[in-house]
Amino acid sequence: MPFEQLLLALIPLFGWGTGDIFGVYASRKIGSYLTTFYQFLFGILLSTIVLPFVWQDMSNVRLPFLLLNILVGTLYVLANFFVNEGFKQASAPVVGIIIQSFPAIVLILSTLIFNDPINKSQILWIIMIFLGVILCSVNLSELNKSKYKFDVGIRYALAATSIFSIYFTFFRIFSNQYGWFLPNYISFLTLPLALYLARKIIKEKSQLSVPRNLKVLLATFVSAILIRSGDIALNLGVSQGLASVVSPLAGAAPVLFIGTSAVVFKDKISKQQICGIIIALVGILGISFFV
């Protein structure tokens, strides 16, 4: 494999696999509101460096696509607030594996909406992912309780997963119209709208400010670099016809995140959730490597 192709595959693996580690740390120090704001602020600044190289794609932007991009982009940014709130309130490995299950839902939605083919192997991996997510989300020993409720952090993770599934299902519409870069960039620019919605939904009372602890601010910056570089590398690789090279390794990023977060944060995980994480990881790797 040429070095350039290997690099495009490794950047999402390590960027996505470690980027959220810094996000978890920041969320538990300054909250999801400030963490997500700085992650996307830095993400916008970093992504703007790429903008001059794809400026020609701006001529392909049309108002109907732009409005839809703004709508789903706002939801996408809002979902990242949910992710960080989930990391703040629940076990990082459990939240991480739930969020990384969204490709399975994208496969189903793409089949229903765009008539994409789906084979028996993919159905098997999807079932495993859903089973793993259920084991991570639902305490089976408490199901018989009449007032059973999902853990708050789990609810945020499930909401984020649903939004990510919708966003990445429709992402192809925008990328086919104006390239691999602008859809995400336009979505990032909806940060002010997502900030407003996040305050209403999460009921965050803190105001935007510069964290006194500069290590936390640095953590959000590193998180932005790692995650956004993963986005750019994957989308660039796919646009160059290298999906079969970059996508499998990018799909293995949850393994790196789960293992690292379990060691770093030592969050409490039940035996049932450990079983769910393993089953879901097998399903995610199956979709990435064996289809």
Coordinates of C-alpha atoms in Angstrom, one line a residue:
M1 CA 0.0 0.0 0.0
P2 CA 1.5 3.4 -1.0
F3 CA 2.5 5.6 2.0
E4 CA -0.1 8.3 1.1
Q5 CA -2.9 5.9 1.1
L6 CA -1.8 4.4 4.4
L7 CA -1.5 7.8 6.0
L8 CA -5.1 8.7 4.9
A9 CA -6.3 5.5 6.6
L10 CA -4.3 5.9 9.8
I11 CA -5.3 9.6 10.4
P12 CA -9.0 8.7 11.0
L13 CA -8.0 5.7 13.0
F14 CA -5.9 7.6 15.5
G15 CA -7.7 10.9 15.2
W16 CA -11.2 9.5 15.9
G17 CA -9.8 6.9 18.3
T18 CA -8.1 9.4 20.6
G19 CA -9.8 12.7 19.9
D20 CA -12.7 12.0 22.1
I21 CA -10.4 11.1 25.0
F22 CA -9.5 14.8 25.3
G23 CA -13.2 15.7 24.9
V24 CA -14.2 13.4 27.8
Y25 CA -11.5 15.1 30.0
A26 CA -12.7 18.6 29.1
S27 CA -16.4 17.8 29.5
R28 CA -15.8 16.5 33.0
K29 CA -13.9 19.7 33.9
I30 CA -15.8 22.5 32.3
G31 CA -19.1 20.9 31.0
S32 CA -20.4 19.9 27.6
Y33 CA -21.4 23.4 26.6
L34 CA -18.0 25.0 26.8
T35 CA -16.2 21.9 25.6
T36 CA -18.3 21.6 22.4
F37 CA -18.1 25.3 21.7
Y38 CA -14.3 25.3 21.8
Q39 CA -14.0 22.0 19.9
F40 CA -16.1 23.5 17.0
L41 CA -14.5 27.0 17.2
F42 CA -11.1 25.4 16.8
G43 CA -12.5 23.0 14.2
I44 CA -13.8 25.9 12.1
L45 CA -10.5 27.8 12.3
L46 CA -8.5 24.6 11.3
S47 CA -10.9 23.7 8.5
T48 CA -10.8 27.3 7.1
I49 CA -7.1 26.5 6.2
V50 CA -8.4 24.0 3.7
L51 CA -11.1 26.2 2.3
P52 CA -8.9 28.0 -0.4
F53 CA -8.0 24.6 -1.9
V54 CA -11.7 23.8 -2.6
W55 CA -13.0 27.3 -3.3
Q56 CA -14.1 26.2 -6.8
D57 CA -16.8 24.0 -5.2
M58 CA -18.5 27.1 -3.9
S59 CA -20.0 27.7 -7.4
N60 CA -21.9 24.4 -7.0
V61 CA -23.8 25.5 -3.9
R62 CA -27.5 26.0 -4.5
L63 CA -30.0 27.5 -2.1
P64 CA -32.2 24.4 -1.5
F65 CA -29.1 22.2 -0.8
L66 CA -27.7 25.0 1.4
L67 CA -30.8 25.3 3.5
L68 CA -31.1 21.5 4.0
N69 CA -27.3 21.4 4.8
I70 CA -27.9 24.2 7.5
L71 CA -30.8 22.2 9.0
V72 CA -29.1 18.9 9.3
G73 CA -25.8 20.6 10.1
T74 CA -27.3 22.4 13.1
L75 CA -28.6 19.0 14.3
Y76 CA -25.2 17.5 13.8
V77 CA -23.4 20.1 15.9
L78 CA -26.2 19.8 18.5
A79 CA -25.5 16.0 18.6
N80 CA -21.9 16.8 19.6
F81 CA -23.2 18.6 22.6
F82 CA -25.2 15.5 23.4
V83 CA -22.0 13.4 23.0
N84 CA -20.1 15.5 25.5
E85 CA -23.0 15.6 27.9
G86 CA -23.2 11.8 27.7
F87 CA -19.4 11.5 28.4
K88 CA -19.9 13.9 31.3
Q89 CA -22.7 11.9 32.9
A90 CA -22.0 8.2 32.0
S91 CA -19.2 5.7 31.4
A92 CA -17.0 6.9 28.5
P93 CA -16.6 3.4 26.9
V94 CA -20.3 2.7 27.1
V95 CA -21.2 6.1 25.6
G96 CA -18.5 5.7 23.0
I97 CA -19.7 2.3 21.7
I98 CA -23.3 3.5 21.5
I99 CA -22.3 6.5 19.4
Q100 CA -20.1 4.4 17.1
S101 CA -23.1 2.3 16.3
F102 CA -24.5 4.9 13.9
P103 CA -23.1 3.3 10.7
A104 CA -25.4 0.4 11.2
I105 CA -28.4 2.7 11.2
V106 CA -27.0 4.6 8.2
L107 CA -26.9 1.3 6.2
I108 CA -30.6 0.7 7.0
L109 CA -31.6 4.2 6.2
S110 CA -29.6 4.2 2.9
T111 CA -31.4 1.0 1.9
L112 CA -34.8 2.5 2.7
I113 CA -34.2 5.9 1.2
F114 CA -31.7 5.4 -1.6
N115 CA -32.3 1.7 -2.4
D116 CA -28.7 0.8 -1.6
P117 CA -28.1 -2.9 -1.6
I118 CA -27.6 -4.7 1.7
N119 CA -26.3 -8.3 2.0
K120 CA -26.8 -11.0 4.6
S121 CA -23.4 -10.4 6.2
Q122 CA -24.2 -6.8 6.8
I123 CA -27.6 -7.8 8.4
L124 CA -25.7 -10.1 10.7
W125 CA -23.3 -7.4 11.8
I126 CA -26.1 -4.9 12.2
I127 CA -28.0 -7.3 14.5
M128 CA -24.8 -7.7 16.6
I129 CA -24.3 -4.0 16.9
F130 CA -27.9 -3.4 18.0
L131 CA -27.7 -6.3 20.5
G132 CA -24.5 -4.8 21.9
V133 CA -26.1 -1.3 22.2
I134 CA -29.1 -2.8 24.0
L135 CA -26.9 -4.6 26.5
C136 CA -25.0 -1.3 27.0
S137 CA -28.1 0.8 27.4
V138 CA -30.7 -1.3 29.2
N139 CA -30.2 -2.8 32.6
L140 CA -32.0 -6.1 32.0
S141 CA -32.3 -6.9 35.7
E142 CA -34.4 -3.7 36.2
L143 CA -36.7 -4.1 33.2
N144 CA -39.6 -5.4 35.3
K145 CA -39.7 -2.1 37.2
S146 CA -42.8 -0.1 36.2
K147 CA -40.9 3.2 36.2
Y148 CA -37.7 2.0 34.5
K149 CA -35.7 4.9 32.9
F150 CA -32.6 5.1 30.8
D151 CA -29.6 6.6 32.5
V152 CA -29.4 10.3 31.5
G153 CA -26.0 9.9 29.9
I154 CA -27.2 7.0 27.9
R155 CA -30.2 9.0 26.7
Y156 CA -27.9 11.7 25.4
A157 CA -25.8 9.1 23.6
L158 CA -28.8 7.5 21.9
A159 CA -30.1 10.9 20.8
A160 CA -26.7 11.7 19.4
T161 CA -26.5 8.4 17.6
S162 CA -29.9 9.0 16.0
I163 CA -28.9 12.4 14.7
F164 CA -25.5 11.2 13.4
S165 CA -27.4 8.5 11.5
I166 CA -29.6 11.0 9.8
Y167 CA -26.8 13.4 9.0
F168 CA -24.5 10.9 7.5
T169 CA -27.3 9.3 5.5
F170 CA -28.0 12.6 3.7
F171 CA -24.3 13.7 3.6
R172 CA -24.0 12.1 0.1
I173 CA -26.6 14.5 -1.3
F174 CA -24.4 17.5 -0.4
S175 CA -21.1 15.9 -1.3
N176 CA -22.4 14.9 -4.7
Q177 CA -23.5 18.5 -5.2
Y178 CA -20.5 20.5 -3.9
G179 CA -17.7 18.1 -3.0
W180 CA -16.3 16.4 0.1
F181 CA -15.3 19.5 2.2
L182 CA -18.1 22.1 2.1
P183 CA -20.9 20.0 3.6
N184 CA -19.1 19.6 6.9
Y185 CA -17.7 23.1 6.8
I186 CA -21.2 24.6 6.4
S187 CA -22.4 22.3 9.2
F188 CA -19.7 23.6 11.5
L189 CA -20.7 27.2 10.8
T190 CA -24.2 26.5 12.3
L191 CA -22.5 26.6 15.7
P192 CA -24.4 29.7 16.9
L193 CA -27.7 28.0 16.2
A194 CA -26.7 24.8 17.9
L195 CA -25.4 26.8 20.9
Y196 CA -28.9 28.3 21.3
L197 CA -30.6 24.9 21.0
A198 CA -28.1 23.3 23.4
R199 CA -28.9 25.8 26.1
K200 CA -32.6 25.1 25.8
I201 CA -32.3 21.3 25.7
I202 CA -29.4 20.7 28.1
K203 CA -30.5 23.7 30.2
E204 CA -27.0 24.8 30.5
K205 CA -26.6 28.0 32.7
S206 CA -22.9 28.7 32.2
Q207 CA -21.9 31.5 29.9
L208 CA -19.3 31.4 27.1
S209 CA -15.9 32.2 28.7
V210 CA -12.2 31.2 28.5
P211 CA -11.5 28.4 30.9
R212 CA -9.2 29.4 33.7
N213 CA -7.4 26.0 33.4
L214 CA -5.4 26.3 30.2
K215 CA -4.8 22.6 30.2
V216 CA -8.6 22.1 29.6
L217 CA -8.5 24.6 26.8
L218 CA -5.6 22.8 25.3
A219 CA -7.5 19.5 25.5
T220 CA -10.3 21.0 23.4
F221 CA -7.8 22.2 20.9
V222 CA -6.1 18.8 20.6
S223 CA -9.5 17.1 20.4
A224 CA -10.5 19.4 17.5
I225 CA -7.2 18.8 15.7
L226 CA -7.5 15.0 16.0
I227 CA -11.2 14.7 15.2
R228 CA -11.3 17.2 12.3
S229 CA -8.1 15.8 10.7
G230 CA -9.8 12.4 10.8
D231 CA -12.8 13.9 9.0
I232 CA -10.7 15.5 6.4
A233 CA -8.5 12.5 5.8
L234 CA -11.5 10.1 5.4
N235 CA -13.5 12.4 3.2
L236 CA -10.5 13.1 1.0
G237 CA -9.7 9.5 0.7
V238 CA -13.3 8.5 -0.2
S239 CA -13.4 11.4 -2.8
Q240 CA -10.2 9.9 -4.4
G241 CA -11.7 6.4 -4.7
L242 CA -9.9 5.0 -1.7
A243 CA -12.9 4.1 0.4
S244 CA -11.9 0.4 0.5
V245 CA -8.6 1.5 2.0
V246 CA -9.5 4.2 4.5
S247 CA -13.0 3.2 5.6
P248 CA -12.0 -0.1 7.3
L249 CA -9.3 1.4 9.4
A250 CA -11.4 4.4 10.3
G251 CA -14.1 1.9 11.3
A252 CA -11.7 0.4 13.8
A253 CA -11.3 3.7 15.7
P254 CA -13.9 2.6 18.4
V255 CA -11.5 -0.2 19.4
L256 CA -8.8 2.3 20.1
F257 CA -11.2 4.7 21.9
I258 CA -12.8 2.0 24.1
G259 CA -9.5 0.5 25.2
T260 CA -7.8 3.9 25.8
S261 CA -10.8 5.4 27.7
A262 CA -11.2 2.4 29.9
V263 CA -7.6 2.7 31.0
V264 CA -7.6 6.5 31.3
F265 CA -10.9 7.1 33.1
K266 CA -11.5 3.8 34.8
D267 CA -15.3 4.4 34.7
K268 CA -17.5 1.8 36.3
I269 CA -18.8 -0.7 33.8
S270 CA -21.2 -3.6 34.6
K271 CA -20.5 -7.1 33.3
Q272 CA -23.5 -6.8 31.1
Q273 CA -22.2 -3.6 29.5
I274 CA -18.7 -5.2 29.0
C275 CA -20.5 -8.0 27.1
G276 CA -22.4 -5.4 25.1
I277 CA -19.3 -3.5 24.2
I278 CA -17.6 -6.6 23.0
I279 CA -20.5 -7.7 20.9
A280 CA -21.0 -4.2 19.4
L281 CA -17.3 -3.9 18.6
V282 CA -17.3 -7.2 16.8
G283 CA -20.3 -6.0 14.7
I284 CA -18.6 -2.6 14.0
L285 CA -15.4 -4.3 12.9
G286 CA -17.5 -6.8 10.8
I287 CA -19.2 -4.0 8.9
S288 CA -15.9 -2.3 8.4
F289 CA -13.7 -5.2 7.3
F290 CA -15.9 -8.2 6.2
V291 CA -18.6 -7.0 3.8

